[in-house]
mmCIF file of C-alpha atoms in Angstrom:
data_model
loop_
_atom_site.group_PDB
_atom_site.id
_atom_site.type_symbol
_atom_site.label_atom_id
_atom_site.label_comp_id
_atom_site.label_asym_id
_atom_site.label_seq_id
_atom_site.Cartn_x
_atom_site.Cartn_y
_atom_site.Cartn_z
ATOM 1 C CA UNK A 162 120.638 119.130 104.921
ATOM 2 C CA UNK A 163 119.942 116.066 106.772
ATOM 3 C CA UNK A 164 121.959 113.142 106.238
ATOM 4 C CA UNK A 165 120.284 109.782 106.256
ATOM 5 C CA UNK A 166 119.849 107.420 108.788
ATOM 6 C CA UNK A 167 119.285 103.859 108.685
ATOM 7 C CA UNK A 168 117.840 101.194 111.321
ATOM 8 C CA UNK A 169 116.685 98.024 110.559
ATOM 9 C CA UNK A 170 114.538 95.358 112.720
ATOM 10 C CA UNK A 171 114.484 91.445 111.658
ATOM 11 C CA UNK A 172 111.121 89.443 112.007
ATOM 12 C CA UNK A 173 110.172 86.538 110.268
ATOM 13 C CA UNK A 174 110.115 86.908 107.014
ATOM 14 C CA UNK A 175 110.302 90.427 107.239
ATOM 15 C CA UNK A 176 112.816 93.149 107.626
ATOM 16 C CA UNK A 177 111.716 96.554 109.005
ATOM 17 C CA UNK A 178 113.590 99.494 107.983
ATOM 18 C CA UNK A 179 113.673 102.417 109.971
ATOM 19 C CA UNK A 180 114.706 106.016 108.007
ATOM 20 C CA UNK A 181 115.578 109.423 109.197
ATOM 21 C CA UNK A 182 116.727 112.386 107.495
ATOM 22 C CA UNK A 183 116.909 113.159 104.013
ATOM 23 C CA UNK A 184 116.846 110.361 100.764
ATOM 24 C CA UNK A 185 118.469 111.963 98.100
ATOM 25 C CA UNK A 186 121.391 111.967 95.691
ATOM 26 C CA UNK A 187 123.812 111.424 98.362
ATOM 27 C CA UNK A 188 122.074 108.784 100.358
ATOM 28 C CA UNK A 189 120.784 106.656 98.160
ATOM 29 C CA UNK A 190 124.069 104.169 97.317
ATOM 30 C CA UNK A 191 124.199 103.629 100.849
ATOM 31 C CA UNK A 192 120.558 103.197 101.078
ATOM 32 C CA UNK A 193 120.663 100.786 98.162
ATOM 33 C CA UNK A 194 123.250 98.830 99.667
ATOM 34 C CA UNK A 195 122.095 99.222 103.328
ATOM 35 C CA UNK A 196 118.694 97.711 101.689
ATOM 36 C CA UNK A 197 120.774 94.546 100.175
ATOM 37 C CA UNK A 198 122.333 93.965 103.692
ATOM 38 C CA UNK A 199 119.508 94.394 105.607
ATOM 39 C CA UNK A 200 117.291 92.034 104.131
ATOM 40 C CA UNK A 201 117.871 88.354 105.509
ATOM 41 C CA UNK A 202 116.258 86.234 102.349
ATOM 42 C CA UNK A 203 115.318 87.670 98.978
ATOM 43 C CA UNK A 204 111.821 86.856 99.766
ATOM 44 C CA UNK A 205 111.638 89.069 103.063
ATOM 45 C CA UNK A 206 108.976 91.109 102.648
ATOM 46 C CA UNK A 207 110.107 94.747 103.377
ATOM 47 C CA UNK A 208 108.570 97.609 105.461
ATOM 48 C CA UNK A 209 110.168 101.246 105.371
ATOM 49 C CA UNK A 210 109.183 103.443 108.329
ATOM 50 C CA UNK A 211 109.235 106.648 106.819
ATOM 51 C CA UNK A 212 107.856 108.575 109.757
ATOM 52 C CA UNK A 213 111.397 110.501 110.080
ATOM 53 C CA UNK A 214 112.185 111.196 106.386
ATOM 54 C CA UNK A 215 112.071 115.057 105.815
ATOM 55 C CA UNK A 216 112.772 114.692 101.951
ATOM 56 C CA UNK A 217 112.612 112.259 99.185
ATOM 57 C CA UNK A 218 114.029 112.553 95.791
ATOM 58 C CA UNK A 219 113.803 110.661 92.239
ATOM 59 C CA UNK A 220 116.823 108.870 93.108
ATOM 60 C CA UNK A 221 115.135 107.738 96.677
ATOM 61 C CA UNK A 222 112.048 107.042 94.914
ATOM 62 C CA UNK A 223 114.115 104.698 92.082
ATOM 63 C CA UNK A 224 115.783 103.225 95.456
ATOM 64 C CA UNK A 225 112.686 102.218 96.751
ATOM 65 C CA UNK A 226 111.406 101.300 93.480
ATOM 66 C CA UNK A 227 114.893 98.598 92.809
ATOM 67 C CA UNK A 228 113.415 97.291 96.509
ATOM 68 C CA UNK A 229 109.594 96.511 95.161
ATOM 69 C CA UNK A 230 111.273 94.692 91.530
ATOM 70 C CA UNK A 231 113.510 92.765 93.422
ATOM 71 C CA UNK A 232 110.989 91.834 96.427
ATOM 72 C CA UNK A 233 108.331 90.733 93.883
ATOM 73 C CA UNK A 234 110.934 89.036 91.564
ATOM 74 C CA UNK A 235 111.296 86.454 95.074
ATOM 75 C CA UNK A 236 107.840 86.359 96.226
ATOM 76 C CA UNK A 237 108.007 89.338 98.796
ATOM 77 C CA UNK A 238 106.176 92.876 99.165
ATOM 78 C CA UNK A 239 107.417 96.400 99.784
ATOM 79 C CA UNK A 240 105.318 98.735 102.477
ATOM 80 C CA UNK A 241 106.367 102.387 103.119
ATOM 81 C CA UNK A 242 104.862 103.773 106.549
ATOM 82 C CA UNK A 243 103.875 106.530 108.506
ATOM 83 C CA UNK A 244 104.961 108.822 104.962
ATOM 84 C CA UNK A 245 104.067 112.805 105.859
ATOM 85 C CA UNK A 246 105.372 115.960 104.018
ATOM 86 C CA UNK A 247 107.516 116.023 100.447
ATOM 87 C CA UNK A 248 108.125 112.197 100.795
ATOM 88 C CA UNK A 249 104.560 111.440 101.106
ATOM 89 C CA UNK A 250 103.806 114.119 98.045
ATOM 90 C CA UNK A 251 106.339 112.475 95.945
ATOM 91 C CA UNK A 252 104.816 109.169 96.255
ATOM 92 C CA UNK A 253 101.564 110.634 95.598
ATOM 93 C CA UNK A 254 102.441 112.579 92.401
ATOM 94 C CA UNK A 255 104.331 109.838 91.078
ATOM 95 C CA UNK A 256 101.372 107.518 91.750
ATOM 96 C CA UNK A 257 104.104 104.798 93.133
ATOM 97 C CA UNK A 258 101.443 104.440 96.189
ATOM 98 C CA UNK A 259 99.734 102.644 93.460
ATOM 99 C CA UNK A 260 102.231 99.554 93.345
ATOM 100 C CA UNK A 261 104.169 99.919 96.780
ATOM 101 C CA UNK A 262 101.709 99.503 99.571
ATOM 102 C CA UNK A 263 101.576 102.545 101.974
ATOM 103 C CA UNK A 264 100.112 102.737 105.528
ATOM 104 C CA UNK A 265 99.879 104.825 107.913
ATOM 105 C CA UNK A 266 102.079 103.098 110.451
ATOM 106 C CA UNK A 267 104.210 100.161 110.939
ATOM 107 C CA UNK A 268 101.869 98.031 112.702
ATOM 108 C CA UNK A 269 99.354 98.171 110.189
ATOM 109 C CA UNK A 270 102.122 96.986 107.985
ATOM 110 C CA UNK A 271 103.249 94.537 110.079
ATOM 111 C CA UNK A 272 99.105 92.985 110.651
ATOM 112 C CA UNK A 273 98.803 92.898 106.973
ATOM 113 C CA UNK A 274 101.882 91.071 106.384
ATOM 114 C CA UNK A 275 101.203 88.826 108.668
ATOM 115 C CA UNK A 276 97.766 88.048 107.945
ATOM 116 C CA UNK A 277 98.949 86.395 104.697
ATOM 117 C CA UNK A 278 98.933 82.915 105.278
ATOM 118 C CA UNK A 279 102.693 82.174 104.430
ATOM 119 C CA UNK A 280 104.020 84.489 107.373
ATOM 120 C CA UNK A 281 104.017 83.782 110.481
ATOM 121 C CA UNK A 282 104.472 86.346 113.526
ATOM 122 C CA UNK A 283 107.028 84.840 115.547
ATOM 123 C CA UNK A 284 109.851 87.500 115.944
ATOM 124 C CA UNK A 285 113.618 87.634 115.963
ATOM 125 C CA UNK A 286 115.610 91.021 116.240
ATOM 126 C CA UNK A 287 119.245 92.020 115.548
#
């Protein structure tokens, strides 16, 4: 078992969230609540770099889920990156790639995002 880890990256309007290791049962209350601190304004529009996770669960998947309701409820989006193995299975059985946007890497995230014309690219990390 590999426990979670959790980065995250400020831009504007965006928070970039980097995860290793395993999102399951036991991860995901910190998760939630890393996801809650993370994010500087409701509205941030969220991107999870998934290119680390070795597992997913339902209770990862209902984590990432909360993340999409509450981004859309304030005007922002929810990406997931880079997704390979069980993760990116899960989010294809489950057909969630259907409402949370998926790409195949950060940057592509990132260009999308910020080819909406309410977000601009200017950056500022903590």
């Amino acid at each position: 078992m590999s426990a979670l880890q959790m980065h995250h990256q400020h831009l504007t309007g965006v928070t970039v969230i980097t995860l290793a290791g395993e999102i399951d049962l036991a991860g995901t209350p910190q998760l939630h609540h890393f996801i809650g601190k993370a994010r500087q304004t409701p509205a941030d529009h969220l991107v999870f770099d998934m290119a680390e996770v070795t597992f997913m669960d339902s209770s990862g998947l209902r984590v990432l889920l909360d993340a999409f309701a509450y981004a859309q409820q304030h005007g922002g989006t929810v990406h997931l990156t880079a997704l390979q193995g069980p993760p990116a299975r899960l989010i294809e059985i489950t057909k969630v790639g259907e409402h949370l946007r998926v790409h195949a890497s950060t940057d592509i995230a990132l260009a999308t995002i910020f080819a909406a014309p309410d977000v601009s690219p200017a950056t500022h990390r903590q």
